[in-house]
């Protein structure tokens, strides 16, 4: 195939042997990561590291779009970085870095800000939700946040962006911004696509199954990846259920459905096998079994996390190495952009 001739008469380019697609994903240090982040995102990123060329980023610049306590932000950033590695992201196979360690993100954001029509930003639904009642008080950073996210993605010539459904609109905006820049200044950016996981991966809050489990939710609503076994058992024992007794996957019973979804995600068993296992048993027994699974899943993660946090110099070195790995690509993209726009 590599010896064939293209219709133009020029020899066709040899198909590059198994060039991996590049994926980029980010997670904000806006609290302690939860079991929802783990089941819906982190464990998939970890499992797919050999399929893609991976870049993962702790997006601290995104965290300050809403007020943050400086000391907490500093701690949350290190904690999230350590937890990503503890949960299976491997610095040898992936580039893992902190967004603010790379000044190229903010520089590219300004250029992209200047080619993004405000009309596009006005259509972003997450801003409307996050800004709350008094939109006039929301920061300009929260409003332009999708452009910073576009810069994160475009700086690394990303092919695919694994995100939850709520972020699809932002990835599409990144694609539109890339396309608009390419049309105006010539081919510069890869136009990325969202990689959305099929449904069933959305873990809901333990005290209100109509809301998503979120690291910025109330204490009893989520299981943090660093929760002690006793706290995990207590939160699961207290989790909302309903007045029926059977333990079956019924979407019309969202509370038990959510707990069963967690059980299924962590054991990998089929719905039928799980229903058979708990046929004739009560909520108490099921919740105890679920707590055992969650505790057993998180125990090795917590051990690795503790070792990383107990050795701050090694954690600093990992962060520096992660940034050093992605820096050449970010610098090359930014240099091209500055030249095309006439700033160099
Ligand atoms: P915040 O509370 O700051 O909005 P969050 O906990 O909702 O944060 P994000 O930081 O927005 O989570 O998301 C990081 C990744 O985790 C995303 O890919 C997102 O889709 C995934 N994720 C977050 N919450 C859940 C959940 N409850 N179930 C499944 N996946 C989730
Ligand atoms: N906005 C995303 C986090 C995020 C991101 C990114 C995800 C920031 N930059 C780039 C993918 C690619 C969120 O809130 N989950």
Tab-separated table of C-alpha atoms and ligand atoms in Angstrom:
chain	number	residue	atom	x	y	z
A	1	UNK	CA	0.000	0.000	0.000
A	2	UNK	CA	2.802	2.388	0.802
A	3	UNK	CA	4.169	2.001	-2.739
A	4	UNK	CA	0.911	3.017	-4.457
A	5	UNK	CA	0.744	6.240	-6.400
A	6	UNK	CA	-1.675	8.998	-5.472
A	7	UNK	CA	-3.957	10.394	-8.253
A	8	UNK	CA	-1.833	13.551	-8.407
A	9	UNK	CA	1.091	11.480	-9.595
A	10	UNK	CA	3.041	12.082	-6.399
A	11	UNK	CA	3.996	8.973	-4.440
A	12	UNK	CA	1.506	8.397	-1.610
A	13	UNK	CA	2.891	8.945	1.852
A	14	UNK	CA	3.814	5.703	3.581
A	15	UNK	CA	1.121	4.956	6.135
A	16	UNK	CA	2.854	5.755	9.418
A	17	UNK	CA	3.041	2.520	11.404
A	18	UNK	CA	0.311	2.534	14.043
A	19	UNK	CA	0.425	6.217	14.909
A	20	UNK	CA	-1.641	6.604	18.017
A	21	UNK	CA	-4.349	9.211	18.298
A	22	UNK	CA	-3.616	11.853	20.871
A	23	UNK	CA	-6.122	12.406	23.674
A	24	UNK	CA	-6.116	15.274	26.149
A	25	UNK	CA	-8.285	15.492	29.234
A	26	UNK	CA	-8.419	17.815	32.193
A	27	UNK	CA	-9.823	17.745	35.684
A	28	UNK	CA	-10.105	20.741	37.990
A	29	UNK	CA	-8.684	20.797	41.543
A	30	UNK	CA	-11.978	22.206	42.822
A	31	UNK	CA	-12.319	19.734	45.723
A	32	UNK	CA	-11.353	16.170	46.615
A	33	UNK	CA	-12.021	13.823	43.696
A	34	UNK	CA	-14.937	11.458	44.165
A	35	UNK	CA	-15.910	7.927	43.304
A	36	UNK	CA	-17.931	9.534	40.464
A	37	UNK	CA	-14.760	11.037	38.960
A	38	UNK	CA	-13.049	7.661	39.334
A	39	UNK	CA	-15.813	5.521	37.804
A	40	UNK	CA	-16.808	8.008	35.103
A	41	UNK	CA	-13.391	9.252	34.073
A	42	UNK	CA	-10.110	8.400	35.803
A	43	UNK	CA	-10.292	4.603	35.621
A	44	UNK	CA	-11.097	4.751	31.890
A	45	UNK	CA	-8.219	7.141	31.259
A	46	UNK	CA	-5.985	4.665	33.096
A	47	UNK	CA	-7.321	1.621	31.248
A	48	UNK	CA	-6.875	3.221	27.817
A	49	UNK	CA	-3.311	4.449	28.242
A	50	UNK	CA	-1.917	1.887	25.813
A	51	UNK	CA	-4.457	2.759	23.122
A	52	UNK	CA	-3.746	6.466	22.892
A	53	UNK	CA	-0.954	8.982	23.158
A	54	UNK	CA	-2.195	10.509	26.418
A	55	UNK	CA	-1.980	13.923	28.009
A	56	UNK	CA	-3.711	14.568	31.342
A	57	UNK	CA	-3.843	17.923	33.027
A	58	UNK	CA	-4.766	19.221	36.482
A	59	UNK	CA	-6.491	22.408	35.351
A	60	UNK	CA	-5.810	24.801	38.214
A	61	UNK	CA	-6.357	27.862	36.000
A	62	UNK	CA	-9.916	26.640	35.492
A	63	UNK	CA	-10.413	26.277	39.251
A	64	UNK	CA	-9.951	30.030	39.848
A	65	UNK	CA	-12.879	30.966	37.592
A	66	UNK	CA	-14.874	30.678	40.829
A	67	UNK	CA	-13.502	31.864	44.219
A	68	UNK	CA	-10.915	29.515	45.769
A	69	UNK	CA	-8.983	29.725	49.019
A	70	UNK	CA	-5.281	29.981	48.014
A	71	UNK	CA	-3.956	27.432	50.525
A	72	UNK	CA	-6.746	24.995	49.656
A	73	UNK	CA	-6.124	25.404	45.930
A	74	UNK	CA	-2.412	24.729	46.426
A	75	UNK	CA	-3.225	21.578	48.441
A	76	UNK	CA	-6.018	20.386	46.132
A	77	UNK	CA	-3.739	20.650	43.111
A	78	UNK	CA	-1.080	18.402	44.680
A	79	UNK	CA	-3.696	16.054	46.063
A	80	UNK	CA	-5.426	15.644	42.705
A	81	UNK	CA	-2.110	15.129	40.925
A	82	UNK	CA	-1.097	12.428	43.435
A	83	UNK	CA	-4.522	10.774	43.257
A	84	UNK	CA	-4.454	10.583	39.456
A	85	UNK	CA	-1.208	8.641	39.654
A	86	UNK	CA	-2.396	6.568	42.628
A	87	UNK	CA	-5.546	5.656	40.677
A	88	UNK	CA	-3.538	4.324	37.752
A	89	UNK	CA	-2.318	7.133	35.482
A	90	UNK	CA	1.241	6.121	34.745
A	91	UNK	CA	3.848	8.871	34.258
A	92	UNK	CA	5.872	6.455	32.129
A	93	UNK	CA	3.045	5.973	29.620
A	94	UNK	CA	1.231	9.322	29.855
A	95	UNK	CA	2.154	12.965	30.247
A	96	UNK	CA	0.575	14.271	33.441
A	97	UNK	CA	1.070	17.919	34.353
A	98	UNK	CA	-0.343	20.980	36.085
A	99	UNK	CA	-1.864	23.583	33.751
A	100	UNK	CA	-0.363	26.700	35.379
A	101	UNK	CA	3.148	25.224	35.080
A	102	UNK	CA	2.834	25.838	31.347
A	103	UNK	CA	2.457	29.570	30.564
A	104	UNK	CA	1.646	28.668	26.941
A	105	UNK	CA	-1.980	27.937	27.948
A	106	UNK	CA	-2.672	31.519	29.005
A	107	UNK	CA	-0.822	32.992	26.024
A	108	UNK	CA	-2.706	30.917	23.487
A	109	UNK	CA	-5.965	31.712	25.315
A	110	UNK	CA	-5.528	35.437	24.635
A	111	UNK	CA	-5.050	34.903	20.910
A	112	UNK	CA	-8.059	32.573	20.776
A	113	UNK	CA	-10.126	35.020	22.865
A	114	UNK	CA	-9.550	37.531	20.096
A	115	UNK	CA	-10.961	35.300	17.350
A	116	UNK	CA	-13.893	33.831	19.329
A	117	UNK	CA	-17.200	35.640	18.721
A	118	UNK	CA	-18.983	36.509	21.973
A	119	UNK	CA	-22.124	35.009	20.423
A	120	UNK	CA	-20.519	31.563	20.668
A	121	UNK	CA	-19.794	32.059	24.367
A	122	UNK	CA	-23.348	33.286	25.005
A	123	UNK	CA	-24.613	29.876	23.909
A	124	UNK	CA	-22.586	27.922	26.512
A	125	UNK	CA	-25.078	26.306	28.843
A	126	UNK	CA	-22.617	25.515	31.645
A	127	UNK	CA	-21.907	29.225	32.172
A	128	UNK	CA	-25.592	29.837	32.763
A	129	UNK	CA	-25.671	27.089	35.405
A	130	UNK	CA	-22.381	27.978	37.108
A	131	UNK	CA	-22.942	31.738	37.091
A	132	UNK	CA	-26.100	31.281	39.163
A	133	UNK	CA	-28.747	33.897	39.812
A	134	UNK	CA	-26.691	37.056	39.520
A	135	UNK	CA	-24.905	36.662	36.212
A	136	UNK	CA	-23.438	40.176	36.395
A	137	UNK	CA	-21.313	39.073	39.358
A	138	UNK	CA	-19.807	36.026	37.640
A	139	UNK	CA	-16.172	36.570	36.647
A	140	UNK	CA	-15.079	37.298	33.082
A	141	UNK	CA	-12.862	34.209	33.524
A	142	UNK	CA	-15.912	32.006	34.077
A	143	UNK	CA	-17.456	33.476	30.934
A	144	UNK	CA	-14.383	32.862	28.753
A	145	UNK	CA	-13.518	29.507	30.408
A	146	UNK	CA	-14.399	27.543	27.237
A	147	UNK	CA	-11.669	29.453	25.368
A	148	UNK	CA	-9.078	28.449	27.992
A	149	UNK	CA	-10.317	24.876	27.562
A	150	UNK	CA	-9.953	25.233	23.781
A	151	UNK	CA	-6.365	26.422	24.282
A	152	UNK	CA	-5.641	23.396	26.516
A	153	UNK	CA	-6.824	21.079	23.763
A	154	UNK	CA	-5.451	22.868	20.684
A	155	UNK	CA	-1.977	23.508	22.104
A	156	UNK	CA	-1.259	19.771	21.893
A	157	UNK	CA	-2.796	19.095	18.452
A	158	UNK	CA	-5.296	16.796	20.164
A	159	UNK	CA	-7.411	14.340	18.161
A	160	UNK	CA	-9.868	13.245	20.860
A	161	UNK	CA	-11.103	14.619	24.161
A	162	UNK	CA	-12.617	12.084	26.594
A	163	UNK	CA	-15.224	14.022	28.575
A	164	UNK	CA	-18.652	13.714	30.155
A	165	UNK	CA	-21.750	14.761	28.231
A	166	UNK	CA	-21.764	18.142	30.032
A	167	UNK	CA	-18.459	19.084	28.376
A	168	UNK	CA	-19.409	18.135	24.820
A	169	UNK	CA	-20.452	21.684	23.959
A	170	UNK	CA	-17.074	23.017	25.098
A	171	UNK	CA	-15.168	20.520	22.937
A	172	UNK	CA	-17.336	21.488	19.972
A	173	UNK	CA	-16.478	25.120	20.638
A	174	UNK	CA	-12.772	24.174	20.624
A	175	UNK	CA	-13.322	22.520	17.267
A	176	UNK	CA	-15.102	25.605	15.881
A	177	UNK	CA	-12.331	27.885	17.162
A	178	UNK	CA	-9.683	25.643	15.532
A	179	UNK	CA	-11.608	25.628	12.275
A	180	UNK	CA	-12.059	29.395	12.316
A	181	UNK	CA	-8.344	29.972	12.998
A	182	UNK	CA	-7.343	27.494	10.266
A	183	UNK	CA	-9.613	29.217	7.736
A	184	UNK	CA	-8.269	32.648	8.540
A	185	UNK	CA	-4.562	31.939	8.989
A	186	UNK	CA	-3.992	28.592	7.237
A	187	UNK	CA	-3.826	25.031	8.622
A	188	UNK	CA	-2.515	25.296	12.174
A	189	UNK	CA	-4.599	23.200	14.537
A	190	UNK	CA	-5.920	19.649	14.525
A	191	UNK	CA	-9.717	19.919	14.867
A	192	UNK	CA	-10.558	17.763	17.915
A	193	UNK	CA	-13.624	15.622	18.557
A	194	UNK	CA	-15.280	14.726	21.853
A	195	UNK	CA	-15.013	11.101	23.000
A	196	UNK	CA	-18.160	10.485	25.038
A	197	UNK	CA	-18.655	7.285	26.960
A	198	UNK	CA	-21.974	5.473	26.618
A	199	UNK	CA	-24.572	6.052	29.327
A	200	UNK	CA	-24.520	4.220	32.627
A	201	UNK	CA	-21.290	5.891	33.682
A	202	UNK	CA	-22.996	8.740	35.494
A	203	UNK	CA	-22.815	8.224	39.237
A	204	UNK	CA	-25.419	10.121	41.218
A	205	UNK	CA	-25.322	11.766	44.625
A	206	UNK	CA	-25.858	9.399	47.595
A	207	UNK	CA	-28.359	11.682	49.310
A	208	UNK	CA	-30.175	12.921	46.210
A	209	UNK	CA	-30.108	10.551	43.230
A	210	UNK	CA	-31.494	13.268	40.949
A	211	UNK	CA	-28.150	15.114	41.147
A	212	UNK	CA	-24.747	14.034	39.880
A	213	UNK	CA	-22.159	13.018	42.487
A	214	UNK	CA	-19.804	15.989	42.474
A	215	UNK	CA	-16.651	16.998	44.343
A	216	UNK	CA	-18.210	20.356	45.110
A	217	UNK	CA	-21.364	18.756	46.581
A	218	UNK	CA	-22.292	18.352	50.286
A	219	UNK	CA	-20.277	15.929	52.489
A	220	UNK	CA	-22.755	13.050	52.581
A	221	UNK	CA	-23.479	13.262	48.869
A	222	UNK	CA	-20.182	11.802	47.685
A	223	UNK	CA	-17.501	9.270	48.518
A	224	UNK	CA	-14.123	10.949	48.262
A	225	UNK	CA	-11.264	8.812	46.963
A	226	UNK	CA	-9.460	9.450	50.253
A	227	UNK	CA	-12.378	8.663	52.602
A	228	UNK	CA	-11.485	6.287	55.459
A	229	UNK	CA	-13.167	2.845	55.375
A	230	UNK	CA	-15.385	3.778	58.344
A	231	UNK	CA	-16.608	6.930	56.582
A	232	UNK	CA	-17.282	4.993	53.380
A	233	UNK	CA	-19.335	2.386	55.265
A	234	UNK	CA	-21.294	5.100	57.054
A	235	UNK	CA	-22.060	7.079	53.894
A	236	UNK	CA	-23.239	3.974	52.049
A	237	UNK	CA	-25.327	2.796	55.013
A	238	UNK	CA	-27.025	6.215	55.072
A	239	UNK	CA	-27.466	6.497	51.308
A	240	UNK	CA	-31.046	7.151	50.213
A	241	UNK	CA	-33.071	4.118	49.106
A	242	UNK	CA	-36.799	3.618	48.549
A	243	UNK	CA	-39.632	1.814	50.293
A	244	UNK	CA	-39.505	-1.256	48.074
A	245	UNK	CA	-37.398	-4.260	48.982
A	246	UNK	CA	-36.095	-5.951	45.844
A	247	UNK	CA	-32.555	-5.329	44.674
A	248	UNK	CA	-32.970	-4.928	40.933
A	249	UNK	CA	-31.716	-2.558	38.212
A	250	UNK	CA	-34.861	-0.472	37.747
A	251	UNK	CA	-34.288	3.030	36.355
A	252	UNK	CA	-37.543	4.130	37.929
A	253	UNK	CA	-35.942	3.543	41.324
A	254	UNK	CA	-32.985	5.910	40.923
A	255	UNK	CA	-31.439	5.519	44.402
A	256	UNK	CA	-30.992	1.730	44.355
A	257	UNK	CA	-30.230	1.868	40.644
A	258	UNK	CA	-27.328	4.213	41.402
A	259	UNK	CA	-25.921	1.975	44.164
A	260	UNK	CA	-26.212	-1.053	41.884
A	261	UNK	CA	-24.472	0.886	39.104
A	262	UNK	CA	-21.533	1.550	41.421
A	263	UNK	CA	-21.470	-2.147	42.378
A	264	UNK	CA	-21.525	-3.162	38.724
A	265	UNK	CA	-18.821	-0.670	37.721
A	266	UNK	CA	-16.462	-1.876	40.430
A	267	UNK	CA	-17.060	-5.637	40.129
A	268	UNK	CA	-17.504	-5.834	36.357
A	269	UNK	CA	-20.347	-8.353	36.882
A	270	UNK	CA	-23.464	-8.417	34.710
A	271	UNK	CA	-26.741	-6.950	35.950
A	272	UNK	CA	-28.305	-10.429	35.963
A	273	UNK	CA	-25.497	-11.899	38.051
A	274	UNK	CA	-25.794	-9.087	40.589
A	275	UNK	CA	-29.583	-9.376	40.799
A	276	UNK	CA	-29.228	-13.146	41.297
A	277	UNK	CA	-26.624	-12.640	44.017
A	278	UNK	CA	-28.957	-10.392	46.012
A	279	UNK	CA	-32.281	-12.105	45.285
A	280	UNK	CA	-34.162	-12.500	48.560
A	281	UNK	CA	-31.662	-10.323	50.434
A	282	UNK	CA	-32.266	-6.892	51.951
A	283	UNK	CA	-30.788	-3.423	51.522
A	284	UNK	CA	-28.633	-3.903	54.586
A	285	UNK	CA	-26.803	-6.893	53.167
A	286	UNK	CA	-26.446	-5.289	49.760
A	287	UNK	CA	-25.089	-2.052	51.218
A	288	UNK	CA	-22.563	-3.967	53.346
A	289	UNK	CA	-21.361	-5.848	50.243
A	290	UNK	CA	-21.163	-2.594	48.280
A	291	UNK	CA	-19.169	-0.923	51.049
A	292	UNK	CA	-16.730	-3.874	51.062
A	293	UNK	CA	-16.164	-3.484	47.328
A	294	UNK	CA	-15.676	0.288	47.514
A	295	UNK	CA	-13.262	-0.021	50.454
A	296	UNK	CA	-11.297	-2.776	48.699
A	297	UNK	CA	-11.120	-0.755	45.469
A	298	UNK	CA	-9.907	2.394	47.186
A	299	UNK	CA	-7.471	0.798	49.625
A	300	UNK	CA	-4.553	0.355	47.189
A	301	UNK	CA	-5.256	3.790	45.674
A	302	UNK	CA	-5.096	5.341	49.135
A	303	UNK	CA	-1.846	3.553	49.972
A	304	UNK	CA	-0.156	4.815	46.821
A	305	UNK	CA	-1.612	8.276	47.422
A	306	UNK	CA	-0.203	8.408	50.919
A	307	UNK	CA	3.256	7.358	49.746
A	308	UNK	CA	3.243	10.097	47.084
A	309	UNK	CA	2.063	12.805	49.501
A	310	UNK	CA	4.640	11.720	52.091
A	311	UNK	CA	7.429	12.430	49.614
A	312	UNK	CA	6.868	16.023	48.408
A	313	UNK	CA	10.213	16.247	46.592
A	314	UNK	CA	9.384	13.238	44.402
A	315	UNK	CA	5.922	14.628	43.710
A	316	UNK	CA	7.483	17.953	42.660
A	317	UNK	CA	9.865	16.058	40.385
A	318	UNK	CA	6.996	14.134	38.763
A	319	UNK	CA	5.119	17.392	38.122
A	320	UNK	CA	8.221	18.990	36.596
A	321	UNK	CA	8.870	15.932	34.397
A	322	UNK	CA	5.246	15.898	33.238
A	323	UNK	CA	5.458	19.550	32.151
A	324	UNK	CA	8.854	19.003	30.529
A	325	UNK	CA	7.408	16.195	28.409
A	326	UNK	CA	4.651	18.348	26.896
A	327	UNK	CA	6.597	21.628	26.687
A	328	UNK	CA	8.215	21.138	23.233
A	329	UNK	CA	4.843	20.543	21.588
A	330	UNK	CA	3.191	23.488	23.360
A	331	UNK	CA	6.077	25.787	22.442
A	332	UNK	CA	6.002	24.706	18.808
A	333	UNK	CA	2.247	25.299	18.494
A	334	UNK	CA	2.404	28.666	20.222
A	335	UNK	CA	5.333	29.829	18.086
A	336	UNK	CA	3.433	28.955	14.887
A	337	UNK	CA	0.332	30.762	16.147
A	338	UNK	CA	2.240	33.924	17.065
A	339	UNK	CA	3.916	33.956	13.655
A	340	UNK	CA	0.658	33.431	11.771
A	341	UNK	CA	-1.078	36.212	13.638
A	342	UNK	CA	1.821	38.621	13.090
A	343	UNK	CA	3.079	38.789	16.642
A	344	UNK	CA	6.516	37.400	15.664
B	1	LIG	P1	-17.154	20.086	40.069
B	1	LIG	O1	-17.940	19.691	41.280
B	1	LIG	O2	-15.962	20.940	40.353
B	1	LIG	O3	-18.003	20.592	38.935
B	1	LIG	P2	-17.084	17.334	39.238
B	1	LIG	O4	-16.792	16.393	40.351
B	1	LIG	O5	-18.490	17.471	38.832
B	1	LIG	O6	-16.470	18.751	39.539
B	1	LIG	P3	-15.359	17.516	36.906
B	1	LIG	O7	-14.056	17.998	37.439
B	1	LIG	O8	-16.224	18.479	36.143
B	1	LIG	O9	-16.210	16.812	38.043
B	1	LIG	O10	-15.130	16.257	35.976
B	1	LIG	C1	-13.949	15.516	35.846
B	1	LIG	C2	-14.294	14.248	35.084
B	1	LIG	O11	-15.071	13.376	35.906
B	1	LIG	C3	-15.134	14.526	33.835
B	1	LIG	O12	-14.663	13.705	32.775
B	1	LIG	C4	-16.536	14.123	34.237
B	1	LIG	O13	-17.311	13.679	33.151
B	1	LIG	C5	-16.292	13.013	35.258
B	1	LIG	N1	-17.342	12.971	36.292
B	1	LIG	C6	-17.581	13.928	37.217
B	1	LIG	N2	-18.590	13.579	38.037
B	1	LIG	C7	-19.029	12.368	37.592
B	1	LIG	C8	-20.068	11.478	38.018
B	1	LIG	N3	-20.845	11.762	39.048
B	1	LIG	N4	-20.234	10.312	37.348
B	1	LIG	C9	-19.439	10.017	36.316
B	1	LIG	N5	-18.449	10.797	35.854
B	1	LIG	C10	-18.227	11.974	36.489
B	2	LIG	N1	-13.940	21.834	31.774
B	2	LIG	C1	-13.604	20.476	32.123
B	2	LIG	C2	-12.176	20.361	32.596
B	2	LIG	C3	-11.243	20.709	31.480
B	2	LIG	C4	-10.976	19.918	30.335
B	2	LIG	C5	-10.026	20.658	29.573
B	2	LIG	C6	-11.443	18.673	29.910
B	2	LIG	C7	-10.485	21.839	31.367
B	2	LIG	N2	-9.755	21.802	30.238
B	2	LIG	C8	-9.573	20.174	28.359
B	2	LIG	C9	-10.964	18.204	28.676
B	2	LIG	C10	-10.048	18.955	27.930
B	2	LIG	C11	-14.545	20.017	33.253
B	2	LIG	O1	-15.109	20.818	33.909
B	2	LIG	N3	-14.680	18.728	33.426
